[in-house]
Amino acid sequence: MFEAVISQIRSFFPGKEFIPLHEPKFIGREKEYLTATIDSTFVSSVGKFVDQFEEMMREYTGAGHAVATVNGTSALHAALLVAGVAAGDEVITQPLTFVATANAISYCGAQPVFLDVDRDTMGLSPTALRAFLKEHTEQTGNACRNKTTGRRISACVPMHTFGHPCRIEEIAELCREHNLFLIEDAAESLGSTCMGKQTGTFGILGVYSFNGNKTITCGGGGAIVSNDKALAAHAKHLTTTAKKPHPYLYEHDEIGFNYRMPNLNAALACAQLENLDRFLADKRELAALYRNFFRSQPTIDFVAEPEGTRANYWLNTILLQDCTARDLFLAESNQAGVQTRPAWTLLNRLEIYDHCQTDELANATWLAERIVNIPSSVRL
Ligand SMILES: *Cc1c(COP(=O)(O)O)cnc(C)c1O
């Protein structure tokens, strides 16, 4: 039924038998930097590439400070902790996200509240957030309290789904009004901008991932950015075992984490970040090809970047008419060696999170039945 669509996708990746959803591309100075790192023997916890990568991330995002971490999940965990999310708190996020967003909240001893997304951005909906805050919360002192559970809601973690920026300015405004820490899960959206400003820099802290399937990768890695010097310093401290600086004494002033990015990974990360703009330009080209093609397909919608934003098009996304069509498309494309996949199971439907508070989730449910991610690798 979808043969024509599948062969069109195939034609965008000529000469490939199997077309993966997203494969890494090492066409820069990766090997040079890795060799230099090995030769230096500084492969682990210290080394110049970690510092260099943090400096490059700072520059690229325009954030005041950047801290490299071992992966995106640990970056989220540390960001939530330094923001002040504590055990017994609740944290607002979206159910249409990778499980790491909610897991990081759980690691803090807090519990997620899942609110709906917008249909066009696929990210947390400011309309849903506003309605929830109005109906279900009250301000006591400087805290936002959930009237149903009596617990403090300390933070809000929107996610820029598949690289498409959510309505982050409106969300930021609501967070300011209601004393919620805004922490952006920008794991998928490195290089995406909203009104010219990088996603990840709208909240008090933002988090990126450099896992193997992301726009750029260093095997495993993450970063925290912030404009707040003290928060960034605390994030660095907490992710490096909270060791007090000293030439040889080991003293630790809080229970920290070994969340450092090894220098070996940082070497790879530097080489990858040098190529990010080239990758993004190439991904935009592919997105334009897809967008143009899917205009001719009355039963399939291509998800284009929301107005006022520039997406990194990390994973190109199409919407099928219903879950029957979606399942058929998934089966046919994967059978034909064109890797595609549906959206994540909504997190509130996982047994580990099915006790969490939600709103109606009409858009998230609608999207989850229709979303298919299609091959999106850089083709350089
Ligand atoms: C990839 C991802 C993460 C976590 O990244 P890791 O580096 O794999 O730990 C977190 N949130 C979202 C939305 C992601 O897509």
mmCIF file of C-alpha atoms in Angstrom, residues 158-334:
data_model
loop_
_atom_site.group_PDB
_atom_site.id
_atom_site.type_symbol
_atom_site.label_atom_id
_atom_site.label_comp_id
_atom_site.label_asym_id
_atom_site.label_seq_id
_atom_site.Cartn_x
_atom_site.Cartn_y
_atom_site.Cartn_z
ATOM 1 C CA PRO A 158 9.303 20.757 28.618
ATOM 2 C CA MET A 159 10.940 18.769 25.833
ATOM 3 C CA HIS A 160 11.530 19.902 22.242
ATOM 4 C CA THR A 161 10.172 16.824 20.523
ATOM 5 C CA PHE A 162 12.258 15.413 17.658
ATOM 6 C CA GLY A 163 13.987 18.818 17.487
ATOM 7 C CA HIS A 164 10.868 20.959 16.983
ATOM 8 C CA PRO A 165 10.840 23.826 19.477
ATOM 9 C CA CYS A 166 7.805 23.917 21.767
ATOM 10 C CA ARG A 167 6.156 27.244 22.737
ATOM 11 C CA ILE A 168 8.985 27.859 25.148
ATOM 12 C CA GLU A 169 8.542 31.624 25.616
ATOM 13 C CA GLU A 170 4.952 31.219 26.792
ATOM 14 C CA ILE A 171 5.973 28.336 29.024
ATOM 15 C CA ALA A 172 8.807 30.421 30.485
ATOM 16 C CA GLU A 173 6.346 33.221 31.274
ATOM 17 C CA LEU A 174 3.970 30.823 33.056
ATOM 18 C CA CYS A 175 6.867 29.371 35.044
ATOM 19 C CA ARG A 176 7.932 32.849 36.158
ATOM 20 C CA GLU A 177 4.383 33.722 37.229
ATOM 21 C CA HIS A 178 3.985 30.499 39.218
ATOM 22 C CA ASN A 179 7.454 30.155 40.783
ATOM 23 C CA LEU A 180 8.396 27.055 38.841
ATOM 24 C CA PHE A 181 11.998 26.350 37.861
ATOM 25 C CA LEU A 182 12.144 25.927 34.107
ATOM 26 C CA ILE A 183 14.557 23.209 32.986
ATOM 27 C CA GLU A 184 14.552 22.472 29.270
ATOM 28 C CA ASP A 185 15.083 18.958 28.022
ATOM 29 C CA ALA A 186 16.818 19.973 24.804
ATOM 30 C CA ALA A 187 18.341 16.506 24.372
ATOM 31 C CA GLU A 188 16.886 16.281 20.857
ATOM 32 C CA SER A 189 17.076 19.912 19.823
ATOM 33 C CA LEU A 190 20.707 21.036 19.759
ATOM 34 C CA GLY A 191 20.833 23.852 17.197
ATOM 35 C CA SER A 192 17.058 24.419 17.095
ATOM 36 C CA THR A 193 16.068 28.001 17.748
ATOM 37 C CA CYS A 194 12.981 29.887 18.791
ATOM 38 C CA MET A 195 12.905 33.569 17.779
ATOM 39 C CA GLY A 196 16.612 33.219 17.010
ATOM 40 C CA LYS A 197 17.528 31.958 20.489
ATOM 41 C CA GLN A 198 18.870 28.452 21.036
ATOM 42 C CA THR A 199 16.572 25.911 22.668
ATOM 43 C CA GLY A 200 18.057 24.963 26.013
ATOM 44 C CA THR A 201 18.735 28.590 26.958
ATOM 45 C CA PHE A 202 15.222 29.760 27.892
ATOM 46 C CA GLY A 203 15.084 28.209 31.351
ATOM 47 C CA ILE A 204 17.381 28.457 34.346
ATOM 48 C CA LEU A 205 19.068 25.296 33.080
ATOM 49 C CA GLY A 206 19.022 23.386 29.799
ATOM 50 C CA VAL A 207 20.179 19.902 28.951
ATOM 51 C CA TYR A 208 21.535 18.239 25.788
ATOM 52 C CA SER A 209 22.413 14.667 24.825
ATOM 53 C CA PHE A 210 25.148 13.357 22.538
ATOM 54 C CA ASN A 211 24.006 9.755 22.464
ATOM 55 C CA GLY A 212 24.719 7.719 19.339
ATOM 56 C CA ASN A 213 21.368 8.473 17.715
ATOM 57 C CA LYS A 214 21.396 12.248 18.277
ATOM 58 C CA THR A 215 22.301 14.999 15.793
ATOM 59 C CA ILE A 216 25.914 14.908 16.967
ATOM 60 C CA THR A 217 27.340 12.150 19.115
ATOM 61 C CA CYS A 218 30.395 11.366 21.185
ATOM 62 C CA GLY A 219 29.383 7.782 21.921
ATOM 63 C CA GLY A 220 27.691 8.852 25.094
ATOM 64 C CA GLY A 221 27.585 12.335 26.508
ATOM 65 C CA GLY A 222 25.508 15.220 27.735
ATOM 66 C CA ALA A 223 25.734 18.855 28.682
ATOM 67 C CA ILE A 224 24.068 21.276 31.046
ATOM 68 C CA VAL A 225 23.935 24.957 30.137
ATOM 69 C CA SER A 226 22.910 27.917 32.257
ATOM 70 C CA ASN A 227 23.230 31.668 32.372
ATOM 71 C CA ASP A 228 23.485 31.489 36.151
ATOM 72 C CA LYS A 229 27.111 31.240 37.218
ATOM 73 C CA ALA A 230 26.358 29.771 40.641
ATOM 74 C CA LEU A 231 24.004 27.114 39.285
ATOM 75 C CA ALA A 232 26.517 26.119 36.617
ATOM 76 C CA ALA A 233 29.318 25.931 39.190
ATOM 77 C CA HIS A 234 27.122 23.764 41.394
ATOM 78 C CA ALA A 235 26.299 21.523 38.427
ATOM 79 C CA LYS A 236 30.017 21.092 37.708
ATOM 80 C CA HIS A 237 30.715 20.341 41.373
ATOM 81 C CA LEU A 238 27.849 17.868 41.752
ATOM 82 C CA THR A 239 28.723 15.985 38.552
ATOM 83 C CA THR A 240 32.384 15.649 39.564
ATOM 84 C CA THR A 241 31.846 13.862 42.925
ATOM 85 C CA ALA A 242 31.608 17.191 44.791
ATOM 86 C CA LYS A 243 35.328 17.143 45.442
ATOM 87 C CA LYS A 244 36.778 20.247 47.020
ATOM 88 C CA PRO A 245 39.556 21.630 44.842
ATOM 89 C CA HIS A 246 42.917 20.616 46.291
ATOM 90 C CA PRO A 247 46.151 19.335 44.710
ATOM 91 C CA TYR A 248 46.071 16.015 46.560
ATOM 92 C CA LEU A 249 43.502 15.885 49.365
ATOM 93 C CA TYR A 250 40.198 14.116 48.769
ATOM 94 C CA GLU A 251 37.451 15.991 50.522
ATOM 95 C CA HIS A 252 33.858 16.028 49.393
ATOM 96 C CA ASP A 253 31.303 18.478 50.735
ATOM 97 C CA GLU A 254 28.118 16.832 49.487
ATOM 98 C CA ILE A 255 27.024 13.510 48.032
ATOM 99 C CA GLY A 256 28.060 14.064 44.452
ATOM 100 C CA PHE A 257 27.910 11.952 41.340
ATOM 101 C CA ASN A 258 30.494 10.579 38.961
ATOM 102 C CA TYR A 259 28.767 12.108 35.965
ATOM 103 C CA ARG A 260 31.890 13.530 34.275
ATOM 104 C CA MET A 261 32.351 13.243 30.550
ATOM 105 C CA PRO A 262 35.620 11.345 29.916
ATOM 106 C CA ASN A 263 38.204 13.262 27.881
ATOM 107 C CA LEU A 264 38.075 10.547 25.204
ATOM 108 C CA ASN A 265 34.407 11.266 24.596
ATOM 109 C CA ALA A 266 35.029 14.991 24.767
ATOM 110 C CA ALA A 267 37.597 14.656 21.965
ATOM 111 C CA LEU A 268 34.922 13.105 19.795
ATOM 112 C CA ALA A 269 32.393 15.712 20.920
ATOM 113 C CA CYS A 270 34.662 18.603 19.890
ATOM 114 C CA ALA A 271 35.164 17.160 16.415
ATOM 115 C CA GLN A 272 31.427 16.584 16.031
ATOM 116 C CA LEU A 273 30.448 20.053 17.234
ATOM 117 C CA GLU A 274 32.821 21.559 14.668
ATOM 118 C CA ASN A 275 30.587 19.998 12.007
ATOM 119 C CA LEU A 276 27.204 20.763 13.562
ATOM 120 C CA ASP A 277 26.315 23.636 11.240
ATOM 121 C CA ARG A 278 27.126 21.515 8.185
ATOM 122 C CA PHE A 279 24.986 18.704 9.577
ATOM 123 C CA LEU A 280 22.100 21.065 10.261
ATOM 124 C CA ALA A 281 22.204 22.502 6.739
ATOM 125 C CA ASP A 282 22.169 18.987 5.301
ATOM 126 C CA LYS A 283 19.273 17.954 7.554
ATOM 127 C CA ARG A 284 17.271 20.999 6.447
ATOM 128 C CA GLU A 285 17.779 19.964 2.842
ATOM 129 C CA LEU A 286 16.447 16.499 3.542
ATOM 130 C CA ALA A 287 13.492 17.960 5.466
ATOM 131 C CA ALA A 288 12.672 20.194 2.493
ATOM 132 C CA LEU A 289 12.739 17.174 0.165
ATOM 133 C CA TYR A 290 10.421 15.266 2.480
ATOM 134 C CA ARG A 291 8.118 18.235 2.949
ATOM 135 C CA ASN A 292 7.811 18.727 -0.748
ATOM 136 C CA PHE A 293 7.195 15.058 -1.432
ATOM 137 C CA PHE A 294 4.549 14.617 1.262
ATOM 138 C CA ARG A 295 2.563 17.538 -0.175
ATOM 139 C CA SER A 296 1.604 15.069 -2.901
ATOM 140 C CA GLN A 297 0.389 12.502 -0.346
ATOM 141 C CA PRO A 298 -3.166 13.320 0.755
ATOM 142 C CA THR A 299 -3.177 10.754 3.585
ATOM 143 C CA ILE A 300 0.177 11.630 5.146
ATOM 144 C CA ASP A 301 1.189 14.910 6.810
ATOM 145 C CA PHE A 302 4.811 15.957 7.186
ATOM 146 C CA VAL A 303 5.526 17.791 10.457
ATOM 147 C CA ALA A 304 7.189 21.095 9.575
ATOM 148 C CA GLU A 305 8.941 23.408 12.015
ATOM 149 C CA PRO A 306 6.499 25.536 14.024
ATOM 150 C CA GLU A 307 6.161 29.177 13.017
ATOM 151 C CA GLY A 308 8.798 31.494 14.481
ATOM 152 C CA THR A 309 11.194 28.608 15.025
ATOM 153 C CA ARG A 310 14.013 26.869 13.219
ATOM 154 C CA ALA A 311 14.123 23.141 13.888
ATOM 155 C CA ASN A 312 17.220 20.982 13.671
ATOM 156 C CA TYR A 313 15.023 18.280 12.052
ATOM 157 C CA TRP A 314 16.729 15.679 14.190
ATOM 158 C CA LEU A 315 14.100 13.055 13.347
ATOM 159 C CA ASN A 316 11.756 13.796 10.481
ATOM 160 C CA THR A 317 8.194 13.010 11.441
ATOM 161 C CA ILE A 318 5.080 12.177 9.493
ATOM 162 C CA LEU A 319 1.514 11.707 10.689
ATOM 163 C CA LEU A 320 -0.553 8.854 9.323
ATOM 164 C CA GLN A 321 -4.359 8.955 9.267
ATOM 165 C CA ASP A 322 -4.925 6.599 12.184
ATOM 166 C CA CYS A 323 -3.164 3.826 14.071
ATOM 167 C CA THR A 324 -4.199 1.189 11.543
ATOM 168 C CA ALA A 325 -2.496 3.104 8.729
ATOM 169 C CA ARG A 326 0.438 3.822 11.045
ATOM 170 C CA ASP A 327 0.945 0.156 11.903
ATOM 171 C CA LEU A 328 0.751 -0.829 8.252
ATOM 172 C CA PHE A 329 3.307 1.821 7.318
ATOM 173 C CA LEU A 330 5.663 0.692 10.096
ATOM 174 C CA ALA A 331 5.398 -2.943 9.020
ATOM 175 C CA GLU A 332 5.877 -2.275 5.307
ATOM 176 C CA SER A 333 8.766 0.164 5.658
ATOM 177 C CA ASN A 334 10.743 -1.880 8.177
#
